[in-house]
């Protein structure tokens, strides 16, 4: 087995011969130091998009002490402050077989990278550090990890971040998630689906980024109180597969909301639009609706599409009246009996 000591730094002529702009590596199983040296080679090259899938970091432990890494990591740290061609780095399905190495040293290298797009997915990653300086990140995908509510708290250096994907992690507090975004001045899209999010309400204040217009909170543990903690300028909101039984009136004033997904909840009736005056698309599939209220179309005159399949509709005068009103309204209804 080769050691990182046997893996020399690539000559300048070799780096100049590399013409590839997009590079994908699969099934990489090497020592930490060799992987870092390969990364240094790629950073100096014209490669703009690097994807590594099924990546495994290994020992042997006796050679991979923290002190042995410091000189190499120092070189990497100097490298990431230099202007390079790299624009996007994607690491997927990462496994770490070196258990006695201080991983925060590596997290610091990732957080300080001068690139626009960073993806670290399915890596069992429990934490990531806030960049020390204003970051160039515009897109971050940390899906399918072990991240918690402490991520990016009081972090004011992600001012250019526009898209943040944190699905399939271990977030629990919707309030803390809102504060995480509060200093992200450019954030447009946030995916927090498939976490453990709750919000109990009781006057708890939330503080979202004012720029946030699209929010995915599907597949969490949210109840009716979620409507007390939503970004005021959101246009597209998914609350699919939660535990919502009612949309409380007079709580949320989401005047910009155009698309609302409430599928797979516990709703017994259609929500009104008193707080959603711009609503155009509503999905209430797979709820508990027997007969929707006929005053829906008066409350929601702008709704153009209503999806309501897989509800236990019961034939009644109310349901027939609703269907007649729908035909006169000109909207599109899907999944009706």
mmCIF file of C-alpha atoms in Angstrom:
data_model
loop_
_atom_site.group_PDB
_atom_site.id
_atom_site.type_symbol
_atom_site.label_atom_id
_atom_site.label_comp_id
_atom_site.label_asym_id
_atom_site.label_seq_id
_atom_site.Cartn_x
_atom_site.Cartn_y
_atom_site.Cartn_z
ATOM 1 C CA UNK A 1 0.000 0.000 0.000
ATOM 2 C CA UNK A 2 1.395 3.399 -0.939
ATOM 3 C CA UNK A 3 1.943 5.987 1.737
ATOM 4 C CA UNK A 4 1.264 9.679 1.268
ATOM 5 C CA UNK A 5 5.070 10.098 1.577
ATOM 6 C CA UNK A 6 5.400 8.113 -1.674
ATOM 7 C CA UNK A 7 2.903 10.355 -3.470
ATOM 8 C CA UNK A 8 4.952 13.316 -4.749
ATOM 9 C CA UNK A 9 3.546 16.714 -5.589
ATOM 10 C CA UNK A 10 2.730 16.804 -9.323
ATOM 11 C CA UNK A 11 5.153 18.718 -11.555
ATOM 12 C CA UNK A 12 4.052 22.029 -13.028
ATOM 13 C CA UNK A 13 4.150 20.683 -16.603
ATOM 14 C CA UNK A 14 1.635 17.959 -15.700
ATOM 15 C CA UNK A 15 -0.750 20.485 -14.208
ATOM 16 C CA UNK A 16 -0.525 22.628 -17.345
ATOM 17 C CA UNK A 17 -1.447 19.661 -19.568
ATOM 18 C CA UNK A 18 -4.787 19.110 -17.820
ATOM 19 C CA UNK A 19 -7.602 20.534 -19.985
ATOM 20 C CA UNK A 20 -10.629 18.967 -18.284
ATOM 21 C CA UNK A 21 -13.294 21.370 -16.948
ATOM 22 C CA UNK A 22 -15.639 18.784 -15.382
ATOM 23 C CA UNK A 23 -14.218 15.794 -13.490
ATOM 24 C CA UNK A 24 -16.066 12.926 -11.763
ATOM 25 C CA UNK A 25 -14.348 10.317 -9.578
ATOM 26 C CA UNK A 26 -16.137 7.232 -8.239
ATOM 27 C CA UNK A 27 -15.185 4.625 -5.605
ATOM 28 C CA UNK A 28 -12.183 6.499 -4.203
ATOM 29 C CA UNK A 29 -10.684 4.614 -1.228
ATOM 30 C CA UNK A 30 -7.358 6.137 -0.152
ATOM 31 C CA UNK A 31 -5.419 7.634 2.732
ATOM 32 C CA UNK A 32 -6.400 11.119 3.861
ATOM 33 C CA UNK A 33 -3.104 12.667 2.777
ATOM 34 C CA UNK A 34 -3.155 11.171 -0.721
ATOM 35 C CA UNK A 35 -6.707 12.423 -1.239
ATOM 36 C CA UNK A 36 -5.667 15.903 -0.135
ATOM 37 C CA UNK A 37 -2.703 15.886 -2.517
ATOM 38 C CA UNK A 38 -4.971 14.817 -5.383
ATOM 39 C CA UNK A 39 -7.276 17.667 -4.448
ATOM 40 C CA UNK A 40 -4.333 20.100 -4.537
ATOM 41 C CA UNK A 41 -3.473 18.905 -8.052
ATOM 42 C CA UNK A 42 -7.059 19.445 -9.207
ATOM 43 C CA UNK A 43 -7.283 22.870 -7.553
ATOM 44 C CA UNK A 44 -4.299 24.096 -9.609
ATOM 45 C CA UNK A 45 -5.843 22.693 -12.811
ATOM 46 C CA UNK A 46 -8.557 24.182 -15.085
ATOM 47 C CA UNK A 47 -11.197 21.874 -13.519
ATOM 48 C CA UNK A 48 -14.289 23.921 -12.589
ATOM 49 C CA UNK A 49 -16.672 21.184 -11.394
ATOM 50 C CA UNK A 50 -15.348 18.294 -9.308
ATOM 51 C CA UNK A 51 -17.638 15.440 -8.189
ATOM 52 C CA UNK A 52 -16.422 12.587 -5.986
ATOM 53 C CA UNK A 53 -18.829 9.745 -5.160
ATOM 54 C CA UNK A 54 -18.336 6.822 -2.775
ATOM 55 C CA UNK A 55 -15.342 8.408 -1.093
ATOM 56 C CA UNK A 56 -13.586 6.600 1.774
ATOM 57 C CA UNK A 57 -10.828 8.158 3.897
ATOM 58 C CA UNK A 58 -8.421 5.669 5.483
ATOM 59 C CA UNK A 59 -5.302 5.401 7.695
ATOM 60 C CA UNK A 60 -3.047 3.762 8.659
ATOM 61 C CA UNK A 61 -3.539 5.440 12.010
ATOM 62 C CA UNK A 62 0.111 5.435 13.043
ATOM 63 C CA UNK A 63 0.966 7.678 10.089
ATOM 64 C CA UNK A 64 -2.131 9.864 10.221
ATOM 65 C CA UNK A 65 -1.784 11.715 13.479
ATOM 66 C CA UNK A 66 -2.959 15.296 13.666
ATOM 67 C CA UNK A 67 0.653 16.499 13.737
ATOM 68 C CA UNK A 68 1.503 14.584 10.580
ATOM 69 C CA UNK A 69 -1.387 16.291 8.795
ATOM 70 C CA UNK A 70 -0.643 19.842 9.860
ATOM 71 C CA UNK A 71 2.016 20.635 7.200
ATOM 72 C CA UNK A 72 -0.185 19.232 4.420
ATOM 73 C CA UNK A 73 -3.322 20.919 5.741
ATOM 74 C CA UNK A 74 -1.381 24.167 5.988
ATOM 75 C CA UNK A 75 -0.605 23.861 2.275
ATOM 76 C CA UNK A 76 -4.275 23.216 1.514
ATOM 77 C CA UNK A 77 -5.291 26.202 3.645
ATOM 78 C CA UNK A 78 -2.936 28.472 1.722
ATOM 79 C CA UNK A 79 -4.237 26.983 -1.510
ATOM 80 C CA UNK A 80 -7.928 27.695 -0.929
ATOM 81 C CA UNK A 81 -7.220 31.384 -0.410
ATOM 82 C CA UNK A 82 -5.733 31.603 -3.917
ATOM 83 C CA UNK A 83 -7.808 32.263 -7.011
ATOM 84 C CA UNK A 84 -8.406 28.999 -8.844
ATOM 85 C CA UNK A 85 -10.673 27.613 -11.533
ATOM 86 C CA UNK A 86 -12.828 25.580 -9.136
ATOM 87 C CA UNK A 87 -16.463 26.698 -8.995
ATOM 88 C CA UNK A 88 -18.273 23.647 -7.628
ATOM 89 C CA UNK A 89 -17.238 20.768 -5.358
ATOM 90 C CA UNK A 90 -19.544 17.775 -4.785
ATOM 91 C CA UNK A 91 -18.765 14.981 -2.313
ATOM 92 C CA UNK A 92 -21.391 12.225 -2.061
ATOM 93 C CA UNK A 93 -21.502 9.028 0.015
ATOM 94 C CA UNK A 94 -18.460 9.809 2.152
ATOM 95 C CA UNK A 95 -17.106 7.402 4.771
ATOM 96 C CA UNK A 96 -14.356 8.231 7.244
ATOM 97 C CA UNK A 97 -12.277 5.299 8.522
ATOM 98 C CA UNK A 98 -9.863 7.492 10.510
ATOM 99 C CA UNK A 99 -11.548 7.836 13.894
ATOM 100 C CA UNK A 100 -8.884 9.655 15.906
ATOM 101 C CA UNK A 101 -8.434 12.668 13.662
ATOM 102 C CA UNK A 102 -9.804 16.080 14.646
ATOM 103 C CA UNK A 103 -12.350 16.569 11.866
ATOM 104 C CA UNK A 104 -12.859 20.259 12.678
ATOM 105 C CA UNK A 105 -9.497 20.912 11.033
ATOM 106 C CA UNK A 106 -10.965 19.626 7.774
ATOM 107 C CA UNK A 107 -14.298 21.434 8.294
ATOM 108 C CA UNK A 108 -12.360 24.679 8.454
ATOM 109 C CA UNK A 109 -10.804 23.968 5.052
ATOM 110 C CA UNK A 110 -14.239 23.368 3.517
ATOM 111 C CA UNK A 111 -15.820 26.435 5.120
ATOM 112 C CA UNK A 112 -13.125 28.774 3.787
ATOM 113 C CA UNK A 113 -13.162 27.555 0.177
ATOM 114 C CA UNK A 114 -13.486 30.282 -2.430
ATOM 115 C CA UNK A 115 -16.073 28.501 -4.596
ATOM 116 C CA UNK A 116 -19.717 29.157 -5.464
ATOM 117 C CA UNK A 117 -21.233 25.678 -4.957
ATOM 118 C CA UNK A 118 -20.475 23.159 -2.199
ATOM 119 C CA UNK A 119 -22.199 19.780 -1.754
ATOM 120 C CA UNK A 120 -21.323 17.316 1.009
ATOM 121 C CA UNK A 121 -24.098 14.719 1.051
ATOM 122 C CA UNK A 122 -24.490 11.416 2.889
ATOM 123 C CA UNK A 123 -21.274 11.885 4.856
ATOM 124 C CA UNK A 124 -22.464 11.415 8.476
ATOM 125 C CA UNK A 125 -21.246 14.996 8.970
ATOM 126 C CA UNK A 126 -22.319 16.287 12.427
ATOM 127 C CA UNK A 127 -21.185 19.892 12.083
ATOM 128 C CA UNK A 128 -19.805 22.586 9.780
ATOM 129 C CA UNK A 129 -18.025 25.774 10.778
ATOM 130 C CA UNK A 130 -19.100 29.307 9.909
ATOM 131 C CA UNK A 131 -16.607 30.900 7.488
ATOM 132 C CA UNK A 132 -14.210 33.342 9.144
ATOM 133 C CA UNK A 133 -14.516 35.824 6.281
ATOM 134 C CA UNK A 134 -17.241 36.821 3.840
ATOM 135 C CA UNK A 135 -17.934 33.662 1.875
ATOM 136 C CA UNK A 136 -18.422 33.255 -1.863
ATOM 137 C CA UNK A 137 -20.836 30.335 -1.398
ATOM 138 C CA UNK A 138 -24.063 30.769 -3.370
ATOM 139 C CA UNK A 139 -25.279 27.157 -3.154
ATOM 140 C CA UNK A 140 -24.795 24.727 -0.246
ATOM 141 C CA UNK A 141 -26.172 21.174 -0.124
ATOM 142 C CA UNK A 142 -25.530 19.313 3.145
ATOM 143 C CA UNK A 143 -28.367 16.796 2.762
ATOM 144 C CA UNK A 144 -28.429 13.375 4.446
ATOM 145 C CA UNK A 145 -25.994 14.106 7.279
ATOM 146 C CA UNK A 146 -26.188 14.428 11.079
ATOM 147 C CA UNK A 147 -26.372 18.229 11.345
ATOM 148 C CA UNK A 148 -28.266 19.819 14.253
ATOM 149 C CA UNK A 149 -29.821 23.147 15.269
ATOM 150 C CA UNK A 150 -26.385 24.604 16.057
ATOM 151 C CA UNK A 151 -25.417 24.859 12.386
ATOM 152 C CA UNK A 152 -24.538 28.425 11.287
ATOM 153 C CA UNK A 153 -26.007 30.057 14.403
ATOM 154 C CA UNK A 154 -24.845 33.703 14.688
ATOM 155 C CA UNK A 155 -23.084 33.318 11.340
ATOM 156 C CA UNK A 156 -22.850 36.581 9.420
ATOM 157 C CA UNK A 157 -20.462 35.625 6.608
ATOM 158 C CA UNK A 158 -22.852 33.745 4.276
ATOM 159 C CA UNK A 159 -24.264 36.914 2.775
ATOM 160 C CA UNK A 160 -24.138 35.692 -0.852
ATOM 161 C CA UNK A 161 -25.814 32.328 -0.162
ATOM 162 C CA UNK A 162 -28.955 31.894 -2.293
ATOM 163 C CA UNK A 163 -29.848 28.185 -2.019
ATOM 164 C CA UNK A 164 -29.450 26.038 1.108
ATOM 165 C CA UNK A 165 -30.425 22.341 1.195
ATOM 166 C CA UNK A 166 -30.435 20.633 4.606
ATOM 167 C CA UNK A 167 -32.903 17.788 4.096
ATOM 168 C CA UNK A 168 -32.494 14.488 5.995
ATOM 169 C CA UNK A 169 -30.574 15.805 8.995
ATOM 170 C CA UNK A 170 -31.363 16.103 12.724
ATOM 171 C CA UNK A 171 -32.786 19.617 13.058
ATOM 172 C CA UNK A 172 -35.466 19.909 15.762
ATOM 173 C CA UNK A 173 -36.274 23.598 16.389
ATOM 174 C CA UNK A 174 -38.006 25.634 13.678
ATOM 175 C CA UNK A 175 -37.249 28.772 15.674
ATOM 176 C CA UNK A 176 -33.496 28.077 15.582
ATOM 177 C CA UNK A 177 -33.689 27.372 11.867
ATOM 178 C CA UNK A 178 -35.294 30.782 11.351
ATOM 179 C CA UNK A 179 -32.510 32.500 13.294
ATOM 180 C CA UNK A 180 -29.918 30.552 11.295
ATOM 181 C CA UNK A 181 -31.210 32.286 8.145
ATOM 182 C CA UNK A 182 -31.679 35.745 9.657
ATOM 183 C CA UNK A 183 -28.256 37.040 8.554
ATOM 184 C CA UNK A 184 -28.271 35.363 5.135
ATOM 185 C CA UNK A 185 -29.185 38.465 3.169
ATOM 186 C CA UNK A 186 -29.437 36.771 -0.252
ATOM 187 C CA UNK A 187 -31.130 33.488 0.701
ATOM 188 C CA UNK A 188 -33.996 32.614 -1.678
ATOM 189 C CA UNK A 189 -34.524 28.864 -1.239
ATOM 190 C CA UNK A 190 -34.330 26.675 1.885
ATOM 191 C CA UNK A 191 -35.026 22.922 2.005
ATOM 192 C CA UNK A 192 -35.517 21.576 5.554
ATOM 193 C CA UNK A 193 -37.556 18.519 4.567
ATOM 194 C CA UNK A 194 -37.246 15.147 6.325
ATOM 195 C CA UNK A 195 -35.925 16.462 9.625
ATOM 196 C CA UNK A 196 -37.389 16.373 13.157
ATOM 197 C CA UNK A 197 -38.680 19.944 13.207
ATOM 198 C CA UNK A 198 -41.231 21.106 15.775
ATOM 199 C CA UNK A 199 -42.685 24.464 16.766
ATOM 200 C CA UNK A 200 -44.821 24.780 19.873
ATOM 201 C CA UNK A 201 -45.805 28.412 19.428
ATOM 202 C CA UNK A 202 -46.750 30.046 22.740
ATOM 203 C CA UNK A 203 -45.537 33.452 21.612
ATOM 204 C CA UNK A 204 -42.075 32.248 20.571
ATOM 205 C CA UNK A 205 -40.599 34.739 18.109
ATOM 206 C CA UNK A 206 -39.024 33.630 14.832
ATOM 207 C CA UNK A 207 -36.717 35.672 12.627
ATOM 208 C CA UNK A 208 -36.322 34.606 9.015
ATOM 209 C CA UNK A 209 -34.255 36.086 6.214
ATOM 210 C CA UNK A 210 -36.448 38.683 4.511
ATOM 211 C CA UNK A 211 -35.184 37.515 1.109
ATOM 212 C CA UNK A 212 -36.504 33.943 1.571
ATOM 213 C CA UNK A 213 -39.226 33.167 -1.004
ATOM 214 C CA UNK A 214 -39.277 29.342 -1.194
ATOM 215 C CA UNK A 215 -39.373 27.060 1.861
ATOM 216 C CA UNK A 216 -39.731 23.271 2.060
ATOM 217 C CA UNK A 217 -40.757 21.985 5.510
ATOM 218 C CA UNK A 218 -42.267 18.701 4.337
ATOM 219 C CA UNK A 219 -41.923 15.456 6.325
ATOM 220 C CA UNK A 220 -41.330 16.949 9.763
ATOM 221 C CA UNK A 221 -43.316 16.945 13.039
ATOM 222 C CA UNK A 222 -45.046 20.310 12.641
ATOM 223 C CA UNK A 223 -48.560 21.105 13.910
ATOM 224 C CA UNK A 224 -50.929 24.082 13.545
ATOM 225 C CA UNK A 225 -48.535 26.394 15.421
ATOM 226 C CA UNK A 226 -46.161 26.346 12.439
ATOM 227 C CA UNK A 227 -48.206 29.210 10.963
ATOM 228 C CA UNK A 228 -46.872 31.442 13.752
ATOM 229 C CA UNK A 229 -43.308 30.912 12.498
ATOM 230 C CA UNK A 230 -43.107 31.414 8.748
ATOM 231 C CA UNK A 231 -41.135 33.887 6.582
ATOM 232 C CA UNK A 232 -43.347 36.843 5.693
ATOM 233 C CA UNK A 233 -42.217 37.069 2.058
ATOM 234 C CA UNK A 234 -42.489 33.378 1.180
ATOM 235 C CA UNK A 235 -44.055 32.649 -2.231
ATOM 236 C CA UNK A 236 -43.839 28.855 -2.349
ATOM 237 C CA UNK A 237 -44.350 26.800 0.831
ATOM 238 C CA UNK A 238 -44.466 23.034 1.319
ATOM 239 C CA UNK A 239 -45.846 21.621 4.578
ATOM 240 C CA UNK A 240 -46.596 18.202 3.128
ATOM 241 C CA UNK A 241 -46.569 15.174 5.436
ATOM 242 C CA UNK A 242 -46.783 16.886 8.824
ATOM 243 C CA UNK A 243 -49.423 16.799 11.588
ATOM 244 C CA UNK A 244 -51.455 19.912 10.746
ATOM 245 C CA UNK A 245 -55.177 19.646 11.528
ATOM 246 C CA UNK A 246 -56.202 23.273 11.051
ATOM 247 C CA UNK A 247 -54.927 26.460 9.430
ATOM 248 C CA UNK A 248 -55.648 29.071 12.113
ATOM 249 C CA UNK A 249 -57.229 32.293 10.889
ATOM 250 C CA UNK A 250 -55.654 35.635 11.654
ATOM 251 C CA UNK A 251 -52.271 34.160 12.627
ATOM 252 C CA UNK A 252 -50.202 34.200 9.435
ATOM 253 C CA UNK A 253 -50.212 37.166 7.061
ATOM 254 C CA UNK A 254 -48.378 35.746 4.052
ATOM 255 C CA UNK A 255 -49.446 38.228 1.407
ATOM 256 C CA UNK A 256 -46.881 36.993 -1.151
ATOM 257 C CA UNK A 257 -47.756 33.286 -0.850
ATOM 258 C CA UNK A 258 -48.730 31.868 -4.260
ATOM 259 C CA UNK A 259 -48.264 28.104 -3.812
ATOM 260 C CA UNK A 260 -49.128 26.071 -0.694
ATOM 261 C CA UNK A 261 -48.736 22.300 -0.305
ATOM 262 C CA UNK A 262 -50.642 20.818 2.650
ATOM 263 C CA UNK A 263 -50.905 17.250 1.328
ATOM 264 C CA UNK A 264 -50.711 14.314 3.758
ATOM 265 C CA UNK A 265 -51.810 16.163 6.882
ATOM 266 C CA UNK A 266 -54.930 15.923 9.096
ATOM 267 C CA UNK A 267 -57.111 18.676 7.648
ATOM 268 C CA UNK A 268 -60.871 18.188 7.867
ATOM 269 C CA UNK A 269 -61.691 21.191 5.663
ATOM 270 C CA UNK A 270 -60.139 23.510 3.123
ATOM 271 C CA UNK A 271 -58.171 26.416 4.592
ATOM 272 C CA UNK A 272 -59.409 29.942 4.011
ATOM 273 C CA UNK A 273 -57.306 32.562 2.270
ATOM 274 C CA UNK A 274 -57.780 35.517 4.611
ATOM 275 C CA UNK A 275 -54.037 35.533 5.295
ATOM 276 C CA UNK A 276 -52.996 34.290 1.838
ATOM 277 C CA UNK A 277 -54.473 36.869 -0.503
ATOM 278 C CA UNK A 278 -52.181 35.943 -3.433
ATOM 279 C CA UNK A 279 -52.688 32.162 -3.260
ATOM 280 C CA UNK A 280 -52.982 30.529 -6.706
ATOM 281 C CA UNK A 281 -52.081 26.847 -6.190
ATOM 282 C CA UNK A 282 -53.266 24.698 -3.276
ATOM 283 C CA UNK A 283 -52.610 21.003 -2.662
ATOM 284 C CA UNK A 284 -54.685 19.311 0.062
ATOM 285 C CA UNK A 285 -54.437 15.718 -1.180
ATOM 286 C CA UNK A 286 -54.496 12.821 1.310
ATOM 287 C CA UNK A 287 -56.157 14.637 4.202
ATOM 288 C CA UNK A 288 -59.411 13.910 6.083
ATOM 289 C CA UNK A 289 -61.831 16.101 4.124
ATOM 290 C CA UNK A 290 -65.399 14.752 3.837
ATOM 291 C CA UNK A 291 -67.186 17.780 2.369
ATOM 292 C CA UNK A 292 -65.319 21.046 1.650
ATOM 293 C CA UNK A 293 -66.891 24.371 2.582
ATOM 294 C CA UNK A 294 -68.663 26.087 -0.283
ATOM 295 C CA UNK A 295 -67.365 29.517 0.786
ATOM 296 C CA UNK A 296 -63.823 28.526 -0.271
ATOM 297 C CA UNK A 297 -64.103 30.276 -3.632
ATOM 298 C CA UNK A 298 -65.260 33.518 -2.019
ATOM 299 C CA UNK A 299 -62.333 33.374 0.393
ATOM 300 C CA UNK A 300 -59.800 32.358 -2.285
ATOM 301 C CA UNK A 301 -60.765 34.112 -5.547
ATOM 302 C CA UNK A 302 -57.261 33.879 -7.056
ATOM 303 C CA UNK A 303 -56.835 30.112 -6.698
ATOM 304 C CA UNK A 304 -56.401 28.664 -10.208
ATOM 305 C CA UNK A 305 -55.529 25.085 -9.304
ATOM 306 C CA UNK A 306 -56.743 22.944 -6.406
ATOM 307 C CA UNK A 307 -55.489 19.378 -5.935
ATOM 308 C CA UNK A 308 -57.604 17.324 -3.547
ATOM 309 C CA UNK A 309 -57.314 13.656 -4.490
ATOM 310 C CA UNK A 310 -57.316 10.750 -2.025
ATOM 311 C CA UNK A 311 -59.625 12.391 0.524
ATOM 312 C CA UNK A 312 -62.555 10.433 2.042
ATOM 313 C CA UNK A 313 -65.226 12.535 0.292
ATOM 314 C CA UNK A 314 -68.796 11.794 1.341
ATOM 315 C CA UNK A 315 -71.583 12.523 -1.095
ATOM 316 C CA UNK A 316 -73.678 15.321 0.421
ATOM 317 C CA UNK A 317 -75.513 18.508 -0.461
ATOM 318 C CA UNK A 318 -72.462 20.496 0.659
ATOM 319 C CA UNK A 319 -70.150 18.587 -1.687
ATOM 320 C CA UNK A 320 -72.539 18.995 -4.619
ATOM 321 C CA UNK A 321 -72.813 22.733 -3.928
ATOM 322 C CA UNK A 322 -69.028 22.989 -3.846
ATOM 323 C CA UNK A 323 -68.669 21.236 -7.204
ATOM 324 C CA UNK A 324 -71.273 23.552 -8.801
ATOM 325 C CA UNK A 325 -69.410 26.613 -7.531
ATOM 326 C CA UNK A 326 -66.147 25.196 -8.841
ATOM 327 C CA UNK A 327 -67.572 24.837 -12.335
ATOM 328 C CA UNK A 328 -68.653 28.471 -12.324
ATOM 329 C CA UNK A 329 -65.347 29.707 -10.932
ATOM 330 C CA UNK A 330 -63.278 28.528 -13.897
ATOM 331 C CA UNK A 331 -60.551 27.043 -11.731
ATOM 332 C CA UNK A 332 -58.947 23.636 -12.186
ATOM 333 C CA UNK A 333 -59.763 20.953 -9.636
ATOM 334 C CA UNK A 334 -57.981 17.624 -9.603
ATOM 335 C CA UNK A 335 -58.878 14.439 -7.747
ATOM 336 C CA UNK A 336 -62.554 15.180 -7.074
ATOM 337 C CA UNK A 337 -65.191 12.425 -7.014
#
